[in-house]
Short mmCIF file of C-alpha atoms and ligand atoms in Angstrom, two decimals:
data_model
loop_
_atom_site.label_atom_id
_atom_site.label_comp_id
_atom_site.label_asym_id
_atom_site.label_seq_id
_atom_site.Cartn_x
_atom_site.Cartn_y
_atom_site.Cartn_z
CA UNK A 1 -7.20 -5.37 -6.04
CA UNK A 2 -5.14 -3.56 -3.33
CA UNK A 3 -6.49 0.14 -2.73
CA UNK A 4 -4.33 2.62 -1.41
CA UNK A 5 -6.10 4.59 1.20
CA UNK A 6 -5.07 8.25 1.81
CA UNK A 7 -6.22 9.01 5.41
CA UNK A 8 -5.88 13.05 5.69
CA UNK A 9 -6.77 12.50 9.43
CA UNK A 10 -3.28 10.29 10.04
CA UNK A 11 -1.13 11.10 7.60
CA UNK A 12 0.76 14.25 6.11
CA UNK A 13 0.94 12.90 2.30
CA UNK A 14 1.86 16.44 0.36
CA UNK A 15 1.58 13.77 -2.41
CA UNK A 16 -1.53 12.70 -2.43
CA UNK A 17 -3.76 14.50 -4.95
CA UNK A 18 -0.89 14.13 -7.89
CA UNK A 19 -0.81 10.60 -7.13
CA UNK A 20 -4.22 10.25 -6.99
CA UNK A 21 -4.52 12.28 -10.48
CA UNK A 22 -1.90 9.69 -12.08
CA UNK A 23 -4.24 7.03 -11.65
CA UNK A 24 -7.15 9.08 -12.74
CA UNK A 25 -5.01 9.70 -15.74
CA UNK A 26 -4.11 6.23 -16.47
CA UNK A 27 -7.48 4.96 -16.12
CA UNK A 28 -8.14 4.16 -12.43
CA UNK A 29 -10.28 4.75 -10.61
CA UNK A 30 -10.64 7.18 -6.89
CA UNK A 31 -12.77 7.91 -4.56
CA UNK A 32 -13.06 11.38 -2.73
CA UNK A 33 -15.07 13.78 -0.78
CA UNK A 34 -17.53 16.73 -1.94
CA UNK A 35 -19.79 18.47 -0.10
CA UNK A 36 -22.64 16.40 -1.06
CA UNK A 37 -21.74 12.88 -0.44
CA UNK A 38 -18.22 10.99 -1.61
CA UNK A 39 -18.04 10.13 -5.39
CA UNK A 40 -16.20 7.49 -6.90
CA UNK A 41 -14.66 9.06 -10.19
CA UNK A 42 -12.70 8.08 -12.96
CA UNK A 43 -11.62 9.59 -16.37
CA UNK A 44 -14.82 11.02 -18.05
CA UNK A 45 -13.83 10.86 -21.69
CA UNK A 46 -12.37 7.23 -21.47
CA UNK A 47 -15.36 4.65 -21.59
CA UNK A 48 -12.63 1.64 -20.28
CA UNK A 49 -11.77 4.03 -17.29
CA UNK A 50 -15.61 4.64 -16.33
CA UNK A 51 -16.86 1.26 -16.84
CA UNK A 52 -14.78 0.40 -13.86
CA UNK A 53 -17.15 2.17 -11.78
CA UNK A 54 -19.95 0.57 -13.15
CA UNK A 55 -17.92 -3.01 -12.10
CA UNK A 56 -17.07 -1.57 -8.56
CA UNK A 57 -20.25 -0.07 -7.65
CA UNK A 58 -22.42 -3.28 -9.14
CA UNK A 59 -24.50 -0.18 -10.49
CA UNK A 60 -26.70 -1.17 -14.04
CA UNK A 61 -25.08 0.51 -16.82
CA UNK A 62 -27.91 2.33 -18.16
CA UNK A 63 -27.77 4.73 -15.41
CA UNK A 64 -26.14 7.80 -16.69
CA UNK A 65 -23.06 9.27 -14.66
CA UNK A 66 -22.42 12.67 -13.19
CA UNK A 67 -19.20 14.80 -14.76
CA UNK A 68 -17.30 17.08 -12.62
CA UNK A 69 -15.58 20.02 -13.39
CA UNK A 70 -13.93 22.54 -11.92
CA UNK A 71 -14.86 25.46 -13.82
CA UNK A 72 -17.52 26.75 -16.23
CA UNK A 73 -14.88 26.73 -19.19
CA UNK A 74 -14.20 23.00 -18.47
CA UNK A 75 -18.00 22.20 -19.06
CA UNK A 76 -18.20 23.94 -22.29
CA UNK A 77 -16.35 21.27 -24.09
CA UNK A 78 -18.74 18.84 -22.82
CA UNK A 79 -22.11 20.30 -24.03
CA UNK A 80 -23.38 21.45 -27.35
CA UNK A 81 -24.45 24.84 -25.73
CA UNK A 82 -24.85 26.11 -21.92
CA UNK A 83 -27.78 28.04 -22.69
CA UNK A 84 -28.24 31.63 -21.08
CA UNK A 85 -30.23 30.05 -18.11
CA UNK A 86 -28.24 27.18 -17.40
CA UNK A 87 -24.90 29.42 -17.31
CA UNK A 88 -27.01 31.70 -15.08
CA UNK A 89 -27.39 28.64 -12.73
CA UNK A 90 -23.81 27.99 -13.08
CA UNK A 91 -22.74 31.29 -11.74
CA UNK A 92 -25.03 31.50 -8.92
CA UNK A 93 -24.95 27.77 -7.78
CA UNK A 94 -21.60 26.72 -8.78
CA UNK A 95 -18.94 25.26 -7.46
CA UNK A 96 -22.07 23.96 -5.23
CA UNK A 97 -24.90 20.57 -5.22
CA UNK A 98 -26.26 21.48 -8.66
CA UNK A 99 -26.03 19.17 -11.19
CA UNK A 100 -27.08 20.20 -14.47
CA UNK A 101 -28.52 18.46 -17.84
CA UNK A 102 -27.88 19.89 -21.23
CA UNK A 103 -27.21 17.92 -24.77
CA UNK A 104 -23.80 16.47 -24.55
CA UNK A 105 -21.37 17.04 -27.29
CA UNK A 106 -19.67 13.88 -28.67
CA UNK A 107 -16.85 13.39 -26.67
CA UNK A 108 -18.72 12.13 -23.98
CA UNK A 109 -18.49 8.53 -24.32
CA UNK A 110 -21.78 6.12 -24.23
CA UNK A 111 -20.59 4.55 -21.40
CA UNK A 112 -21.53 8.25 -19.25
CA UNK A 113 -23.96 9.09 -20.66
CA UNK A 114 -25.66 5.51 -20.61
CA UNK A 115 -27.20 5.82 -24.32
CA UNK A 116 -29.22 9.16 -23.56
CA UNK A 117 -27.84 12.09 -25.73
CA UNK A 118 -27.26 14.50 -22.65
CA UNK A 119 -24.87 14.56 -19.85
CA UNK A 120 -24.92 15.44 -16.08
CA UNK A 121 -22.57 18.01 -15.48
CA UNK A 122 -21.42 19.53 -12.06
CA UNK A 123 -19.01 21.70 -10.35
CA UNK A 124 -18.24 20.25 -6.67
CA UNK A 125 -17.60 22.61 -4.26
CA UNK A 126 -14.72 21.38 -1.89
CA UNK A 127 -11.16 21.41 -2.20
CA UNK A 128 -10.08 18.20 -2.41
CA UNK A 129 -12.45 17.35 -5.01
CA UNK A 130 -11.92 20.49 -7.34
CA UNK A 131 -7.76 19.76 -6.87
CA UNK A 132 -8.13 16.06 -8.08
CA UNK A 133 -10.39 17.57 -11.29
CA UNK A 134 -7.39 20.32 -12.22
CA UNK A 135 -4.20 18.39 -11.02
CA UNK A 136 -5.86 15.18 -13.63
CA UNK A 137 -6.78 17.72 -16.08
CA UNK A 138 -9.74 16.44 -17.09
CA UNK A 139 -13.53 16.15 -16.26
CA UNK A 140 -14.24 13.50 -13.71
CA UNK A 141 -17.21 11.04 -13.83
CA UNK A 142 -18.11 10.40 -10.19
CA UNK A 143 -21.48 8.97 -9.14
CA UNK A 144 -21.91 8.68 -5.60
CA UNK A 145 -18.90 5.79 -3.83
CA UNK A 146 -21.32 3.14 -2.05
CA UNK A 147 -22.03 -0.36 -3.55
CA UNK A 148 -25.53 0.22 -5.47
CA UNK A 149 -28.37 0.06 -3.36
CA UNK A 150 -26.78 1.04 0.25
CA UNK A 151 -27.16 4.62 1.78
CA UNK A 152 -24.63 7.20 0.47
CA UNK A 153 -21.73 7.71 2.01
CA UNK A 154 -20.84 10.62 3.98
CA UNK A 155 -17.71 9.69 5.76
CA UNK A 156 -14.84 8.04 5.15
CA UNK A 157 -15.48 5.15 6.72
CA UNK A 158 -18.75 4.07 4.56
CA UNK A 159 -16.27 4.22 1.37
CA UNK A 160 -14.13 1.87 3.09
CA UNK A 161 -16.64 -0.61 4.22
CA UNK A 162 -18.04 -0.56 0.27
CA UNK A 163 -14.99 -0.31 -1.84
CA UNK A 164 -12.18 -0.80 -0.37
CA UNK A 165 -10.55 -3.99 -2.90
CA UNK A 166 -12.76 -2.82 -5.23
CA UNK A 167 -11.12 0.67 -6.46
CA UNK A 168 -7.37 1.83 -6.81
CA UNK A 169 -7.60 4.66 -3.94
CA UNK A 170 -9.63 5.85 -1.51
CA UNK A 171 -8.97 9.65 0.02
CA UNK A 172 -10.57 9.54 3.61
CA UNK A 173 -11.38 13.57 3.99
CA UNK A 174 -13.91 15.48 6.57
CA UNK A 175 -17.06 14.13 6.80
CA UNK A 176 -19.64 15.36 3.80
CA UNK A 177 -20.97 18.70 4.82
CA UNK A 178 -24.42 18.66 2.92
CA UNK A 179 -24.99 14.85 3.54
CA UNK A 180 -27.44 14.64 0.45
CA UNK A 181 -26.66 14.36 -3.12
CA UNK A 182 -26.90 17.35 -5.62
CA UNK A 183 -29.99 18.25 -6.94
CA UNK A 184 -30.39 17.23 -10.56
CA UNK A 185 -32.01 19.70 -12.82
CA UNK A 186 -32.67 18.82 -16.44
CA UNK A 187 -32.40 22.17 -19.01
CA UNK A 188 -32.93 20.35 -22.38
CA UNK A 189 -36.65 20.95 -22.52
CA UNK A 190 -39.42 24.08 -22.62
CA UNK A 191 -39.34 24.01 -18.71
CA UNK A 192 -36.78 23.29 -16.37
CA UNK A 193 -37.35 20.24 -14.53
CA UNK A 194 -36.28 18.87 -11.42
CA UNK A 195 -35.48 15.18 -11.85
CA UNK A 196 -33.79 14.65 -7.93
CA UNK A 197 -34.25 16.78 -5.42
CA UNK A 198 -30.95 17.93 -3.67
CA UNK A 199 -28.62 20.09 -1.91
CA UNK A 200 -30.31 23.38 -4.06
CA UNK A 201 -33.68 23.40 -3.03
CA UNK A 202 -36.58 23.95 -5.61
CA UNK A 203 -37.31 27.72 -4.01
CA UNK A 204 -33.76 28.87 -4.60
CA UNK A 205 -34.43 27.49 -8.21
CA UNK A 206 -37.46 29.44 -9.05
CA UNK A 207 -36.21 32.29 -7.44
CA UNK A 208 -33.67 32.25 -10.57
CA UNK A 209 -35.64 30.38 -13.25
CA UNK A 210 -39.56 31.40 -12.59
CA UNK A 211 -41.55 28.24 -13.51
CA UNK A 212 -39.65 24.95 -11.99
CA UNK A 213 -41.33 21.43 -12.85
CA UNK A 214 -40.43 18.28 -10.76
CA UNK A 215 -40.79 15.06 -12.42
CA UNK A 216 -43.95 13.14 -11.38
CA UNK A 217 -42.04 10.28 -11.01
CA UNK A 218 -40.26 11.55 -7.88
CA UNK A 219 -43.27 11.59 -6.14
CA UNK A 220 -45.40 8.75 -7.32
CA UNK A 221 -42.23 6.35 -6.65
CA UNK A 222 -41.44 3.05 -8.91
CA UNK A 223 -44.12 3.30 -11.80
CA UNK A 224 -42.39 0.57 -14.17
CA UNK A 225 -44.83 2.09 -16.99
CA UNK A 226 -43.75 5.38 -16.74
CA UNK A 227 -39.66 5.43 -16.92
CA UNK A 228 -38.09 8.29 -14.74
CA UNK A 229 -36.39 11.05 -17.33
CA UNK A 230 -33.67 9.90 -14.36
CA UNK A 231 -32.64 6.66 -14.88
CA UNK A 232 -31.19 6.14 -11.30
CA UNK A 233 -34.58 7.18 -9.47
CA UNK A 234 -36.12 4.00 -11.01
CA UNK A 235 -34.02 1.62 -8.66
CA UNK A 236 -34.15 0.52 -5.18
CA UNK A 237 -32.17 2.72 -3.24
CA UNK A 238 -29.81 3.93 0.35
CA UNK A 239 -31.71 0.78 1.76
CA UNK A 240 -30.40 -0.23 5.19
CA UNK A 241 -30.64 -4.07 5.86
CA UNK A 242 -33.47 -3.96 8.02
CA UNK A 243 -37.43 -2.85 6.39
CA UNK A 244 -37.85 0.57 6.64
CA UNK A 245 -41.52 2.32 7.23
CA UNK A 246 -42.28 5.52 7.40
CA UNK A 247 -44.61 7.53 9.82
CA UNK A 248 -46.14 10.83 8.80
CA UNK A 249 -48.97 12.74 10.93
CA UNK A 250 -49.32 15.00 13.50
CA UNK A 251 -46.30 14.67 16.57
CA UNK A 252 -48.73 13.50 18.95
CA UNK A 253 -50.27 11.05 16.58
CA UNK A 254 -47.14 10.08 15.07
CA UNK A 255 -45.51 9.05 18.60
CA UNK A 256 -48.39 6.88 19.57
CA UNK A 257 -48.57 4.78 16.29
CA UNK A 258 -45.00 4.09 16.59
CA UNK A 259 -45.26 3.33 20.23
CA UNK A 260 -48.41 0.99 19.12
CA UNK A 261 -45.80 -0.55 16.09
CA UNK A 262 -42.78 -1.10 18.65
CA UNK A 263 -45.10 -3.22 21.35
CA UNK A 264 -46.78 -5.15 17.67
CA UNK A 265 -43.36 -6.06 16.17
CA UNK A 266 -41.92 -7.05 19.46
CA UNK A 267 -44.52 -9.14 20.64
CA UNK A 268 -43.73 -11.26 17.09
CA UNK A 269 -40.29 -11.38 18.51
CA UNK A 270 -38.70 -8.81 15.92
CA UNK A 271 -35.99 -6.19 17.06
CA UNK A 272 -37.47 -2.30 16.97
CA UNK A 273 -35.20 0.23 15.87
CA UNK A 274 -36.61 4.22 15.44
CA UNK A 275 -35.20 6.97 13.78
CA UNK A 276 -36.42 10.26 15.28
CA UNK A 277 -35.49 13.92 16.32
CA UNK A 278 -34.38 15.35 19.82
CA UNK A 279 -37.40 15.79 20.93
CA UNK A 280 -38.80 12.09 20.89
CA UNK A 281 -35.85 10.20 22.01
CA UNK A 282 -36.87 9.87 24.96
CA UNK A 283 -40.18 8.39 24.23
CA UNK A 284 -39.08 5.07 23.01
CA UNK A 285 -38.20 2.02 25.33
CA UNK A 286 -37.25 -1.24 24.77
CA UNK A 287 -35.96 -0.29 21.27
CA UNK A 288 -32.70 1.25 19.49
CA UNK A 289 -33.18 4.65 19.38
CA UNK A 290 -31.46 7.19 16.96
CA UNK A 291 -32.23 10.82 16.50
CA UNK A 292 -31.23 12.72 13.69
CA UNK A 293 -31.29 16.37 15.17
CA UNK A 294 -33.34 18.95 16.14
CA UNK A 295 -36.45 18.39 14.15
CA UNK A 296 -36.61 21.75 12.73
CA UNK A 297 -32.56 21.80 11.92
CA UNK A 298 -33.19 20.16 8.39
CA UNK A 299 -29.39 20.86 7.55
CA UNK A 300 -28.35 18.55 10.17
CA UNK A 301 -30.80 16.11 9.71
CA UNK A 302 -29.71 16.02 6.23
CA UNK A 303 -25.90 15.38 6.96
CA UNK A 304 -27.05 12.41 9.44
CA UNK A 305 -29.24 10.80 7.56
CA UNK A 306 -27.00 8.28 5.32
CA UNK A 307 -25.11 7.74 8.23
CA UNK A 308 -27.70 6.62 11.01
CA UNK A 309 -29.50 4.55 8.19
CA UNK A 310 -25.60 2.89 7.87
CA UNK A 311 -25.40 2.67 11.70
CA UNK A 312 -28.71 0.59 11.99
CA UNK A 313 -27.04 -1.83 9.94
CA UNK A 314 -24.27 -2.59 12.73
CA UNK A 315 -27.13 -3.30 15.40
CA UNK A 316 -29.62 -6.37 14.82
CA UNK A 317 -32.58 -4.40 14.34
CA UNK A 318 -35.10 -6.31 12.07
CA UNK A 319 -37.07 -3.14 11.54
CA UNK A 320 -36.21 1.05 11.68
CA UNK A 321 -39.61 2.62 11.94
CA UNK A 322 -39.37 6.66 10.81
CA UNK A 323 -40.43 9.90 11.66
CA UNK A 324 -41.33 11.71 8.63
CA UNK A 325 -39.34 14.34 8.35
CA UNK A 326 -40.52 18.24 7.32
CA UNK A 327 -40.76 18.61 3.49
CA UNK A 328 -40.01 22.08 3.41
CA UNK A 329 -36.28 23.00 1.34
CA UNK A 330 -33.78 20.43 1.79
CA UNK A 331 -36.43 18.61 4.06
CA UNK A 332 -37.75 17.31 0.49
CA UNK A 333 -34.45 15.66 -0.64
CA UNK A 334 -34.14 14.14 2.45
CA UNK A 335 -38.02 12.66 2.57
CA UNK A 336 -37.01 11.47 -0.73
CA UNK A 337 -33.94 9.58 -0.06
CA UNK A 338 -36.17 8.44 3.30
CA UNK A 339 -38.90 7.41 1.18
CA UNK A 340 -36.57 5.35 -1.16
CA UNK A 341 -35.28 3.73 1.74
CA UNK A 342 -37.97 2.70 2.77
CA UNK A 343 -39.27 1.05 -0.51
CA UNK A 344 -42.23 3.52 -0.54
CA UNK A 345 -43.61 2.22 2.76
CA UNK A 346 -45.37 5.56 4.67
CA UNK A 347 -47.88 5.52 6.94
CA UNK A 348 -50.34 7.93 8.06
CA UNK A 349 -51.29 8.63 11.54
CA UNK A 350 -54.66 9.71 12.06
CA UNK A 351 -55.38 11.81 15.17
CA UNK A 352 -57.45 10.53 17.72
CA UNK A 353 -57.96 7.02 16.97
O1 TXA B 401 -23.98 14.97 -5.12
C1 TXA B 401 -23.90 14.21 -6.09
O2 TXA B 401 -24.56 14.39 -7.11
C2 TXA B 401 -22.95 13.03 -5.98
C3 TXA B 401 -21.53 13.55 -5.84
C4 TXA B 401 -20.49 12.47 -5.89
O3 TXA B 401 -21.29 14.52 -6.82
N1 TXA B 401 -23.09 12.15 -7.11
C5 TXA B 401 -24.19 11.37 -7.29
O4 TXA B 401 -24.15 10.56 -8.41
O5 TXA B 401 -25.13 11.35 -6.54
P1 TXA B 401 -25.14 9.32 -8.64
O6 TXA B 401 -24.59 8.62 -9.82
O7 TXA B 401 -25.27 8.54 -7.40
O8 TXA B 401 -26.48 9.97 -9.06
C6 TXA B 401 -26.62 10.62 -10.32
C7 TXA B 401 -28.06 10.79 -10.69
C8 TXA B 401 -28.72 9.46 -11.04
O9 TXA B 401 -30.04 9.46 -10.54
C9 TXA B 401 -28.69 9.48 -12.57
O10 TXA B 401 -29.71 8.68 -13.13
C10 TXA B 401 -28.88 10.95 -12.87
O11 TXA B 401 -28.15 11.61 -11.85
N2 TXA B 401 -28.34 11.33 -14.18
C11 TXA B 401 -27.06 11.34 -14.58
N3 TXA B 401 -26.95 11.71 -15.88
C12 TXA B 401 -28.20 11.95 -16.31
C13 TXA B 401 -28.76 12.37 -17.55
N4 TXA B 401 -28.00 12.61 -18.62
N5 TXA B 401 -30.10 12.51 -17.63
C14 TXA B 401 -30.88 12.27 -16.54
N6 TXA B 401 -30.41 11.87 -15.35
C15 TXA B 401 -29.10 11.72 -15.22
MG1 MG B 402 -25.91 7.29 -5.90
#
């Protein structure tokens, strides 16, 4: 399949979002930038136009879809009813990386809403994505534009290396701004629940809603007995090539084991990589070092993350061992996606030993 590729750093197309919007009209499919991540959309309400992302992606079909609007009106249609605290999460978090759950009316076709009888609905808040949604005219079902499995992309450049063949255009835009995906709150039941932690972090949610529950499964990782009320969280996921472990503990404690785990794996001969902050960079030898930030600068470590996990890949590292990174506000989407990466693999430094 040839993909047309819209680079907004090169070129001056004026053209570009109608053209783009024709194909989203006639059933094709695009990929463009949000302030999350990229998404990969297509036509919402036409089940032939999504289940080309399904193809592209190589993502299981019975993982739902996200729909994007561009206004509060446009996800009326979609629902049976925004309740009063879901619109009230609307107005204060919209256009912004909220995603929201409520029963889906029936226009939503199976193929979105993967069987389940709600739908993921969310208002994107950057310009290039909210144009595409009103030049097409309709709600766009966009899940995130990597090949299923690989880290998120938050440039450009990752679509490219995933899709390009696979998808009728690609619009290259500024790098994603948040870096994480939107946090996905489910408002069908007594209490709101948090079923992926995001861009919105869980204080700024009770702050609105009072009581806030996160699904267990979040936390207690792949539990094939206990299905995740979000299908998605259930599968491997943003995983580099190399094994991933993580390395939680005190600083002090935390730099030695690593230091302890770099001279282990490359006595068997393996390549060391380490993802860290600023501040331990320099500690490191003999290994490929990457830093995602300040340590304390969680919005920046956030909008490196899926990129430095993607920039491991072009070294030969056989393993990335991990900081763990602060689980305070955004700090616990990003643990999350870390955690994921590294198929549940954390370690805990004990002091002193
Ligand atoms: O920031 C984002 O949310 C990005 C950008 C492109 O908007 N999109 C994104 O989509 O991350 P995706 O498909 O990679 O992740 C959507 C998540 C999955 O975990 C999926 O299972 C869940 O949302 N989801 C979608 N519809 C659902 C539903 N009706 N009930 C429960 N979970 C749902
Ligand atoms: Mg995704």
């Amino acid at each position: 399949m040839d993909t047309k590729v819209i680079n907004l750093y090169n070129e001056n197309d004026n053209n570009y979002i109608e053209d783009c919007a024709s194909i989203i009209k006639e059933g094709g499919t695009v990929a463009f930038p949000t302030e999350t991540v990229y998404g990969l959309g297509a036509n919402a309400l036409n089940g032939e136009a999504v289940n080309k992302i399904f193809i592209a992606k190589g993502r299981p079909s019975d993982n739902p879809l996200i729909v994007h609007v561009a206004s509060i009106e446009d996800a009326r249609k979609l629902v049976i009813e925004i309740t009063k605290e879901a619109l009230l999460l609307m107005e204060l978090f919209w256009p912004g990386p909220l995603t929201i759950i409520l029963e889906k009316s029936n226009i939503i076709p199976v193929e979105v809403s993967a069987g389940l009888n709600t739908v993921a609905i969310r208002m994107p808040a950057h310009s290039i994505a909210l144009n595409l949604i009103k030049a097409a005219g309709l709600p766009i079902a966009a899940p995130s534009a990597n090949i299923s499995g690989r880290p998120s992309p938050t440039k450009g450049e990752h679509v490219v290396e995933d899709l390009l063949g696979r998808i009728d255009a690609i619009i290259i835009g500024d790098d994603c701004k948040v870096g994480v995906e939107s946090t996905v709150i489910d408002m069908t039941g007594n209490v709101p629940t948090i079923l992926r932690p995001g861009g919105v972090t869980k204080e700024q949610l009770e702050e609105v809603l009072g009581e806030v529950a996160v699904d267990p499964a979040i936390d207690k990782g792949i539990n094939l007995e206990e299905a995740p009320k979000s299908p998605g969280m259930k599968y491997t996921h943003y995983a580099p090539k190399a094994d991933v472990v993580i390395i939680k503990g005190s600083k002090g404690s935390v730099i030695k084991k690593i230091k302890e785990m770099i001279f282990e794996n490359r006595q068997l001969g393996k390549e060391v990589g380490v993802l860290c902050f600023e501040d331990t960079s320099l500690e490191y030898l003999n290994v490929i070092v990457k830093s995602l930030g300040k340590r304390d600068e969680l919005e920046v470590i956030a909008s490196n993350i899926f990129n430095l996990l993607r920039e491991f890949d072009k070294t030969k590292v056989d393993i990335i061992i991990a900081e763990a990174v602060d689980e305070r506000h955004i700090g616990q989407a990003i643990m999350n996606r870390l955690v994921k990466a590294a198929g549940y693999k954390v370690i805990y430094a004990k002091d002193n030993t």
